[in-house]
mmCIF file of C-alpha atoms and ligand atoms in Angstrom:
data_model
loop_
_atom_site.group_PDB
_atom_site.id
_atom_site.type_symbol
_atom_site.label_atom_id
_atom_site.label_comp_id
_atom_site.label_asym_id
_atom_site.label_seq_id
_atom_site.Cartn_x
_atom_site.Cartn_y
_atom_site.Cartn_z
ATOM 1 C CA MET A 1203 171.991 84.084 215.410
ATOM 2 C CA GLU A 1204 172.967 87.726 215.165
ATOM 3 C CA LEU A 1205 174.502 90.163 212.766
ATOM 4 C CA THR A 1206 176.335 93.156 214.162
ATOM 5 C CA ILE A 1207 177.492 96.253 212.341
ATOM 6 C CA LYS A 1208 180.390 97.819 214.203
ATOM 7 C CA ASP A 1209 181.568 101.324 213.436
ATOM 8 C CA VAL A 1210 181.136 100.997 209.696
ATOM 9 C CA SER A 1211 182.154 103.951 207.524
ATOM 10 C CA LYS A 1212 182.350 104.263 203.764
ATOM 11 C CA THR A 1213 183.232 107.107 201.420
ATOM 12 C CA TYR A 1214 183.162 106.810 197.648
ATOM 13 C CA GLY A 1215 186.179 108.492 196.042
ATOM 14 C CA GLY A 1216 186.671 111.839 197.771
ATOM 15 C CA GLN A 1217 182.992 112.742 198.229
ATOM 16 C CA LYS A 1218 181.173 113.144 201.500
ATOM 17 C CA ALA A 1219 180.761 109.981 203.535
ATOM 18 C CA ALA A 1220 178.039 107.601 202.332
ATOM 19 C CA LEU A 1221 178.143 105.974 205.796
ATOM 20 C CA SER A 1222 179.665 107.337 209.008
ATOM 21 C CA ASN A 1223 180.200 105.162 212.078
ATOM 22 C CA VAL A 1224 177.137 102.990 211.697
ATOM 23 C CA ASN A 1225 176.401 100.608 214.561
ATOM 24 C CA GLN A 1226 173.439 98.267 214.607
ATOM 25 C CA ARG A 1227 172.589 94.790 215.849
ATOM 26 C CA PHE A 1228 170.205 92.454 214.052
ATOM 27 C CA THR A 1229 168.518 89.338 215.471
ATOM 28 C CA PRO A 1230 165.819 87.207 213.780
ATOM 29 C CA GLY A 1231 162.837 89.267 212.666
ATOM 30 C CA ILE A 1232 162.097 92.022 210.172
ATOM 31 C CA TYR A 1233 164.058 95.267 210.197
ATOM 32 C CA GLY A 1234 162.996 98.294 208.211
ATOM 33 C CA LEU A 1235 165.945 100.327 206.995
ATOM 34 C CA LEU A 1236 164.150 103.574 206.354
ATOM 35 C CA GLY A 1237 165.528 106.706 204.779
ATOM 36 C CA PRO A 1238 165.274 109.026 201.785
ATOM 37 C CA ASN A 1239 167.199 108.529 198.559
ATOM 38 C CA GLY A 1240 170.901 108.968 199.094
ATOM 39 C CA ALA A 1241 170.739 108.116 202.818
ATOM 40 C CA GLY A 1242 173.119 105.188 202.385
ATOM 41 C CA LYS A 1243 170.692 102.254 202.509
ATOM 42 C CA SER A 1244 172.068 100.454 199.448
ATOM 43 C CA THR A 1245 175.637 101.097 200.532
ATOM 44 C CA LEU A 1246 174.903 99.539 203.921
ATOM 45 C CA MET A 1247 173.253 96.531 202.275
ATOM 46 C CA ASN A 1248 176.200 96.102 199.939
ATOM 47 C CA ILE A 1249 178.527 96.072 202.932
ATOM 48 C CA MET A 1250 176.285 93.695 204.895
ATOM 49 C CA THR A 1251 176.254 91.314 201.936
ATOM 50 C CA ASP A 1252 180.034 91.609 201.505
ATOM 51 C CA ASN A 1253 179.693 92.989 197.986
ATOM 52 C CA ILE A 1254 181.661 96.101 198.840
ATOM 53 C CA LYS A 1255 184.163 96.629 201.610
ATOM 54 C CA ALA A 1256 183.754 99.277 204.289
ATOM 55 C CA ASP A 1257 186.622 101.749 204.697
ATOM 56 C CA SER A 1258 186.602 100.944 208.387
ATOM 57 C CA GLY A 1259 184.554 98.886 210.810
ATOM 58 C CA GLN A 1260 183.237 95.362 210.598
ATOM 59 C CA VAL A 1261 180.142 93.272 210.068
ATOM 60 C CA LEU A 1262 180.056 90.283 212.389
ATOM 61 C CA TYR A 1263 177.985 87.131 211.974
ATOM 62 C CA ASN A 1264 177.762 85.933 215.541
ATOM 63 C CA ASP A 1265 181.364 86.733 216.418
ATOM 64 C CA THR A 1266 183.059 86.263 213.072
ATOM 65 C CA ASP A 1267 183.861 88.987 210.564
ATOM 66 C CA ILE A 1268 181.759 88.162 207.476
ATOM 67 C CA HIS A 1269 184.656 89.133 205.288
ATOM 68 C CA ASN A 1270 186.619 86.162 206.610
ATOM 69 C CA MET A 1271 183.724 83.744 206.130
ATOM 70 C CA LYS A 1272 183.736 84.064 202.324
ATOM 71 C CA ASP A 1273 181.466 81.377 200.778
ATOM 72 C CA HIS A 1274 180.257 80.249 204.182
ATOM 73 C CA TYR A 1275 178.626 83.632 204.592
ATOM 74 C CA ARG A 1276 177.218 83.657 201.068
ATOM 75 C CA ALA A 1277 175.593 80.304 201.779
ATOM 76 C CA LEU A 1278 173.633 81.923 204.625
ATOM 77 C CA LEU A 1279 172.608 84.905 202.579
ATOM 78 C CA GLY A 1280 169.762 85.801 200.252
ATOM 79 C CA TYR A 1281 170.019 89.188 198.563
ATOM 80 C CA MET A 1282 167.711 91.138 196.338
ATOM 81 C CA PRO A 1283 169.688 94.124 195.045
ATOM 82 C CA GLN A 1284 167.986 97.391 194.166
ATOM 83 C CA GLN A 1285 168.846 97.102 190.526
ATOM 84 C CA GLN A 1286 168.813 93.673 189.060
ATOM 85 C CA THR A 1287 168.750 92.618 185.465
ATOM 86 C CA LEU A 1288 166.183 90.037 184.625
ATOM 87 C CA TYR A 1289 166.373 87.968 181.492
ATOM 88 C CA ASP A 1290 163.227 88.728 179.538
ATOM 89 C CA ASN A 1291 163.530 85.661 177.355
ATOM 90 C CA PHE A 1292 163.707 83.253 180.277
ATOM 91 C CA THR A 1293 160.527 81.866 181.710
ATOM 92 C CA GLY A 1294 160.091 82.310 185.455
ATOM 93 C CA GLU A 1295 161.097 78.713 186.041
ATOM 94 C CA GLU A 1296 164.125 78.887 183.730
ATOM 95 C CA PHE A 1297 165.333 81.958 185.575
ATOM 96 C CA LEU A 1298 165.217 80.103 188.906
ATOM 97 C CA TRP A 1299 167.103 77.128 187.402
ATOM 98 C CA TYR A 1300 169.717 79.523 186.093
ATOM 99 C CA MET A 1301 170.110 81.240 189.471
ATOM 100 C CA ALA A 1302 170.232 77.880 191.270
ATOM 101 C CA ALA A 1303 173.079 76.815 188.969
ATOM 102 C CA LEU A 1304 174.938 80.079 189.697
ATOM 103 C CA LYS A 1305 174.558 79.370 193.397
ATOM 104 C CA GLY A 1306 176.075 75.938 192.850
ATOM 105 C CA MET A 1307 172.970 73.984 193.779
ATOM 106 C CA ASP A 1308 172.671 70.452 192.450
ATOM 107 C CA LYS A 1309 169.834 69.423 190.130
ATOM 108 C CA LYS A 1310 168.050 67.245 192.598
ATOM 109 C CA SER A 1311 167.744 69.766 195.394
ATOM 110 C CA SER A 1312 167.019 72.568 192.885
ATOM 111 C CA LYS A 1313 163.996 70.798 191.470
ATOM 112 C CA GLY A 1314 162.073 70.537 194.722
ATOM 113 C CA LYS A 1315 163.135 73.945 195.932
ATOM 114 C CA ILE A 1316 162.136 75.716 192.702
ATOM 115 C CA ALA A 1317 158.693 74.126 192.763
ATOM 116 C CA GLU A 1318 158.247 75.085 196.414
ATOM 117 C CA LEU A 1319 159.305 78.689 195.800
ATOM 118 C CA LEU A 1320 157.173 79.169 192.681
ATOM 119 C CA ASP A 1321 154.246 78.070 194.771
ATOM 120 C CA MET A 1322 155.202 80.270 197.710
ATOM 121 C CA VAL A 1323 155.448 83.464 195.636
ATOM 122 C CA ASN A 1324 152.269 82.517 193.843
ATOM 123 C CA LEU A 1325 153.823 82.144 190.393
ATOM 124 C CA TRP A 1326 153.346 78.436 189.875
ATOM 125 C CA SER A 1327 150.659 78.888 187.229
ATOM 126 C CA GLU A 1328 152.796 81.527 185.453
ATOM 127 C CA LYS A 1329 156.075 79.631 185.615
ATOM 128 C CA ASP A 1330 156.175 78.967 181.867
ATOM 129 C CA LYS A 1331 155.563 82.570 180.871
ATOM 130 C CA LYS A 1332 158.453 84.696 179.722
ATOM 131 C CA ILE A 1333 159.696 87.178 182.301
ATOM 132 C CA GLY A 1334 159.405 89.900 179.645
ATOM 133 C CA SER A 1335 155.640 89.559 179.914
ATOM 134 C CA PHE A 1336 155.591 89.691 183.735
ATOM 135 C CA SER A 1337 154.020 92.611 185.618
ATOM 136 C CA GLY A 1338 156.209 94.632 187.999
ATOM 137 C CA GLY A 1339 154.873 92.699 190.969
ATOM 138 C CA MET A 1340 155.537 89.328 189.326
ATOM 139 C CA LYS A 1341 159.105 90.391 188.558
ATOM 140 C CA GLN A 1342 159.682 91.392 192.186
ATOM 141 C CA ARG A 1343 158.190 88.094 193.351
ATOM 142 C CA ILE A 1344 160.461 86.003 191.120
ATOM 143 C CA LEU A 1345 163.405 88.012 192.487
ATOM 144 C CA ILE A 1346 162.310 87.228 196.032
ATOM 145 C CA ALA A 1347 162.058 83.542 195.088
ATOM 146 C CA GLN A 1348 165.580 83.747 193.680
ATOM 147 C CA ALA A 1349 166.878 85.188 196.941
ATOM 148 C CA MET A 1350 165.269 82.289 198.839
ATOM 149 C CA LEU A 1351 166.792 79.443 196.779
ATOM 150 C CA ASN A 1352 169.451 78.554 199.330
ATOM 151 C CA ASP A 1353 167.157 78.744 202.386
ATOM 152 C CA PRO A 1354 168.981 81.809 203.680
ATOM 153 C CA GLU A 1355 169.151 82.722 207.360
ATOM 154 C CA ILE A 1356 169.681 86.330 206.368
ATOM 155 C CA LEU A 1357 167.581 88.010 203.705
ATOM 156 C CA MET A 1358 168.482 91.463 202.429
ATOM 157 C CA MET A 1359 165.864 93.219 200.311
ATOM 158 C CA ASP A 1360 166.731 96.531 198.709
ATOM 159 C CA GLU A 1361 163.517 98.388 197.849
ATOM 160 C CA PRO A 1362 161.501 95.251 197.131
ATOM 161 C CA THR A 1363 158.346 97.213 196.312
ATOM 162 C CA ALA A 1364 159.844 99.884 194.046
ATOM 163 C CA GLY A 1365 157.412 100.862 191.331
ATOM 164 C CA LEU A 1366 154.595 98.590 192.486
ATOM 165 C CA ASP A 1367 150.953 99.494 192.932
ATOM 166 C CA PRO A 1368 149.411 99.276 196.427
ATOM 167 C CA SER A 1369 147.902 95.806 196.086
ATOM 168 C CA GLU A 1370 151.182 94.390 194.777
ATOM 169 C CA ARG A 1371 153.013 96.130 197.603
ATOM 170 C CA ILE A 1372 150.726 94.543 200.167
ATOM 171 C CA ARG A 1373 151.295 91.157 198.596
ATOM 172 C CA ILE A 1374 155.076 91.518 198.851
ATOM 173 C CA ARG A 1375 154.770 92.787 202.410
ATOM 174 C CA ASN A 1376 152.707 89.801 203.474
ATOM 175 C CA LEU A 1377 155.060 87.443 201.707
ATOM 176 C CA LEU A 1378 158.083 88.851 203.536
ATOM 177 C CA SER A 1379 156.199 88.714 206.792
ATOM 178 C CA THR A 1380 155.500 84.992 206.405
ATOM 179 C CA LEU A 1381 159.179 84.340 205.661
ATOM 180 C CA SER A 1382 160.502 86.044 208.758
ATOM 181 C CA GLU A 1383 160.448 83.130 211.187
ATOM 182 C CA ASN A 1384 164.005 82.343 212.316
ATOM 183 C CA LYS A 1385 165.455 84.737 209.760
ATOM 184 C CA ILE A 1386 166.966 88.148 209.833
ATOM 185 C CA ILE A 1387 165.165 90.104 207.117
ATOM 186 C CA VAL A 1388 166.304 93.621 206.333
ATOM 187 C CA ILE A 1389 164.078 95.703 204.061
ATOM 188 C CA ALA A 1390 165.517 98.957 202.718
ATOM 189 C CA THR A 1391 162.822 101.382 201.677
ATOM 190 C CA HIS A 1392 161.676 104.972 201.687
ATOM 191 C CA ILE A 1393 158.045 103.859 201.737
ATOM 192 C CA VAL A 1394 156.771 103.862 205.296
ATOM 193 C CA SER A 1395 153.839 101.541 204.660
ATOM 194 C CA ASP A 1396 156.180 98.788 203.443
ATOM 195 C CA ILE A 1397 157.379 98.206 206.961
ATOM 196 C CA GLU A 1398 154.856 99.941 209.177
ATOM 197 C CA PHE A 1399 153.065 96.836 210.395
ATOM 198 C CA ILE A 1400 155.643 94.123 209.896
ATOM 199 C CA ALA A 1401 158.920 95.522 211.205
ATOM 200 C CA LYS A 1402 160.174 94.385 214.574
ATOM 201 C CA GLU A 1403 162.592 97.267 214.518
ATOM 202 C CA ILE A 1404 163.044 100.387 212.382
ATOM 203 C CA VAL A 1405 166.431 101.874 211.643
ATOM 204 C CA LEU A 1406 166.246 105.472 210.443
ATOM 205 C CA LEU A 1407 169.171 106.345 208.222
ATOM 206 C CA ARG A 1408 169.941 109.932 207.234
ATOM 207 C CA ASP A 1409 173.043 111.210 205.437
ATOM 208 C CA GLY A 1410 174.905 108.017 206.232
ATOM 209 C CA GLU A 1411 174.117 108.008 209.938
ATOM 210 C CA VAL A 1412 171.656 106.069 212.031
ATOM 211 C CA VAL A 1413 169.580 108.864 213.522
ATOM 212 C CA ARG A 1414 167.294 106.589 215.514
ATOM 213 C CA ALA A 1415 166.527 102.874 215.807
ATOM 214 C CA GLY A 1416 163.985 100.961 217.805
ATOM 215 C CA GLN A 1417 160.665 99.179 217.874
ATOM 216 C CA PRO A 1418 157.980 101.067 215.935
ATOM 217 C CA LYS A 1419 155.914 101.465 219.090
ATOM 218 C CA GLN A 1420 158.822 102.921 221.001
ATOM 219 C CA LEU A 1421 159.723 105.367 218.204
ATOM 220 C CA LEU A 1422 156.121 106.489 217.970
ATOM 221 C CA THR A 1423 155.961 107.031 221.719
ATOM 222 C CA GLU A 1424 158.850 109.445 221.392
ATOM 223 C CA ILE A 1425 156.894 111.737 219.051
ATOM 224 C CA ARG A 1426 153.554 111.134 220.777
ATOM 225 C CA ASP A 1427 153.185 114.729 221.952
ATOM 226 C CA LYS A 1428 154.519 116.347 218.805
ATOM 227 C CA VAL A 1429 151.669 115.746 216.355
ATOM 228 C CA TYR A 1430 148.953 118.382 216.129
ATOM 229 C CA GLU A 1431 145.918 119.159 214.026
ATOM 230 C CA ILE A 1432 145.401 122.847 213.435
ATOM 231 C CA GLU A 1433 142.163 124.301 212.207
ATOM 232 C CA VAL A 1434 142.406 127.314 209.899
ATOM 233 C CA GLY A 1435 139.731 129.240 207.970
ATOM 234 C CA LEU A 1436 139.410 128.320 204.299
ATOM 235 C CA SER A 1437 140.934 131.572 203.084
ATOM 236 C CA GLU A 1438 143.795 131.529 205.593
ATOM 237 C CA GLU A 1439 147.172 129.933 205.397
ATOM 238 C CA TYR A 1440 148.956 128.304 208.274
ATOM 239 C CA HIS A 1441 152.463 129.661 208.686
ATOM 240 C CA CYS A 1442 154.926 128.239 211.079
ATOM 241 C CA ASN A 1443 158.415 127.749 209.856
ATOM 242 C CA ARG A 1444 159.336 125.198 212.502
ATOM 243 C CA SER A 1445 156.525 122.822 211.638
ATOM 244 C CA ARG A 1446 156.491 119.950 209.247
ATOM 245 C CA ILE A 1447 153.109 119.737 207.598
ATOM 246 C CA THR A 1448 152.209 116.093 207.065
ATOM 247 C CA ASN A 1449 148.741 116.572 205.674
ATOM 248 C CA ILE A 1450 146.171 119.212 204.698
ATOM 249 C CA ARG A 1451 142.546 118.191 204.809
ATOM 250 C CA MET A 1452 139.761 120.366 203.413
ATOM 251 C CA GLY A 1453 136.606 120.532 205.520
ATOM 252 C CA ALA A 1454 133.368 122.305 204.617
ATOM 253 C CA ASN A 1455 134.355 125.563 206.327
ATOM 254 C CA GLU A 1456 137.933 125.012 207.367
ATOM 255 C CA LYS A 1457 141.291 123.533 206.482
ATOM 256 C CA ILE A 1458 142.919 121.139 208.881
ATOM 257 C CA TYR A 1459 146.700 121.034 208.882
ATOM 258 C CA ARG A 1460 148.368 118.044 210.437
ATOM 259 C CA VAL A 1461 151.838 118.929 211.646
ATOM 260 C CA VAL A 1462 154.660 117.358 213.567
ATOM 261 C CA GLN A 1463 156.834 119.719 215.604
ATOM 262 C CA ASP A 1464 158.564 119.996 218.967
ATOM 263 C CA GLU A 1465 156.659 122.996 220.352
ATOM 264 C CA PRO A 1466 152.878 123.365 220.466
ATOM 265 C CA PRO A 1467 151.539 125.633 217.692
ATOM 266 C CA LYS A 1468 151.143 129.291 218.650
ATOM 267 C CA ASN A 1469 148.177 131.604 218.128
ATOM 268 C CA CYS A 1470 145.855 129.047 216.635
ATOM 269 C CA ARG A 1471 143.309 126.431 217.476
ATOM 270 C CA TYR A 1472 144.806 122.986 217.665
ATOM 271 C CA GLN A 1473 144.399 119.573 219.155
ATOM 272 C CA HIS A 1474 146.762 116.682 219.702
ATOM 273 C CA ALA A 1475 146.624 113.921 217.112
ATOM 274 C CA LYS A 1476 147.808 110.345 217.084
ATOM 275 C CA ALA A 1477 151.310 109.886 215.678
ATOM 276 C CA GLY A 1478 151.893 107.453 212.839
ATOM 277 C CA LEU A 1479 155.042 106.290 211.101
ATOM 278 C CA GLU A 1480 154.439 108.827 208.356
ATOM 279 C CA GLU A 1481 154.859 111.561 210.966
ATOM 280 C CA LEU A 1482 157.914 109.816 212.345
ATOM 281 C CA TYR A 1483 159.447 109.835 208.869
ATOM 282 C CA LEU A 1484 158.681 113.511 208.346
ATOM 283 C CA TYR A 1485 159.888 114.416 211.824
ATOM 284 C CA TYR A 1486 163.320 113.031 211.045
ATOM 285 C CA PHE A 1487 163.579 113.607 207.309
ATOM 286 C CA LEU A 1488 161.672 116.719 206.292
HETATM 287 P P1 LIG B 132 170.220 104.969 199.187
HETATM 288 O O1 LIG B 132 170.236 103.531 198.820
HETATM 289 O O2 LIG B 132 169.732 105.241 200.576
HETATM 290 O O3 LIG B 132 169.487 105.795 198.183
HETATM 291 P P2 LIG B 132 173.046 104.930 198.475
HETATM 292 O O4 LIG B 132 173.748 104.000 199.399
HETATM 293 O O5 LIG B 132 172.728 104.426 197.114
HETATM 294 O O6 LIG B 132 171.732 105.503 199.213
HETATM 295 O O7 LIG B 132 173.919 106.235 198.334
HETATM 296 C C1 LIG B 132 174.491 106.928 199.432
HETATM 297 C C2 LIG B 132 175.410 108.026 198.903
HETATM 298 O O8 LIG B 132 176.531 107.456 198.257
HETATM 299 C C3 LIG B 132 174.751 108.928 197.877
HETATM 300 O O9 LIG B 132 175.259 110.228 198.068
HETATM 301 C C4 LIG B 132 175.210 108.361 196.552
HETATM 302 O O10 LIG B 132 175.254 109.340 195.566
HETATM 303 C C5 LIG B 132 176.589 107.843 196.890
HETATM 304 N N1 LIG B 132 176.946 106.650 196.083
HETATM 305 C C6 LIG B 132 176.311 105.469 196.092
HETATM 306 N N2 LIG B 132 176.920 104.573 195.280
HETATM 307 C C7 LIG B 132 177.976 105.222 194.742
HETATM 308 C C8 LIG B 132 179.031 104.847 193.838
HETATM 309 N N3 LIG B 132 179.092 103.627 193.314
HETATM 310 N N4 LIG B 132 179.961 105.784 193.526
HETATM 311 C C9 LIG B 132 179.911 107.020 194.056
HETATM 312 N N5 LIG B 132 178.959 107.442 194.920
HETATM 313 C C10 LIG B 132 178.006 106.555 195.267
HETATM 314 MG MG1 LIG B 133 169.244 102.505 197.373
#
């Protein structure tokens, strides 16, 4: 199974392009679609889910344009949009029944599936509580369950951890990781740690263009020699206008600046440091 984006471009009414000539291939596994706000992540997801049409280019499922597959494509797809209205007066279970009905599932298959999903997202014991009383993490988990109702082969998650605290984020991350067998999962986010350890491949999107894509290890290798730690006296500042400062740590007698930049720092004491995805993000986006 594969999903291929071919030369996709999209401009909203006369503004600058939201996407320009995007090409990317997806096979089963987790993909992190990483980029700052406005990069075009949601637009790309909306095109990949056939909710909006690209101005040019195609999305192919195996070799067929998804636009021509209509309901056949929707049947393969689970989607968690960035903004989704939840019905506060529904209980968690009622919400899943409602969504199952919208997806045209029959009662019999819904019943088993809903029970299985409530258990999987760890909301079985809360299934009779009103969604209005759910925490942020519980709301995101019921939305993930909703996206899984039809056993999708392709799961598109647009900022699934928005507004969650770290332990809830980790929970969602682990949940998505366990779902990834035999599925294409695409996670759009600007939070590096959401995808750092679970993504098979990272696609860096900036101003509507894919600036880099590859396995995390491979992308990190590319900036391996560009991360430095620079030691500066407490009263001094570190000035270098071509550096991206990723961290400042206060020691007892010194400040340690962590920077990512192409050239070694000049006129200061420094050592090489290990590159992480945070540095990768700042290297491309700061
Ligand atoms: P992201 O999800 O990465 O934050 P978006 O895809 O939402 O990025 O937005 C990409 C660009 O397209 C932004 O400049 C945004 O303002 C613009 N945009 C997104 N949706 C619309 C829309 N419905 N109408 C007009 N402009 C839009
Ligand atoms: Mg978005």
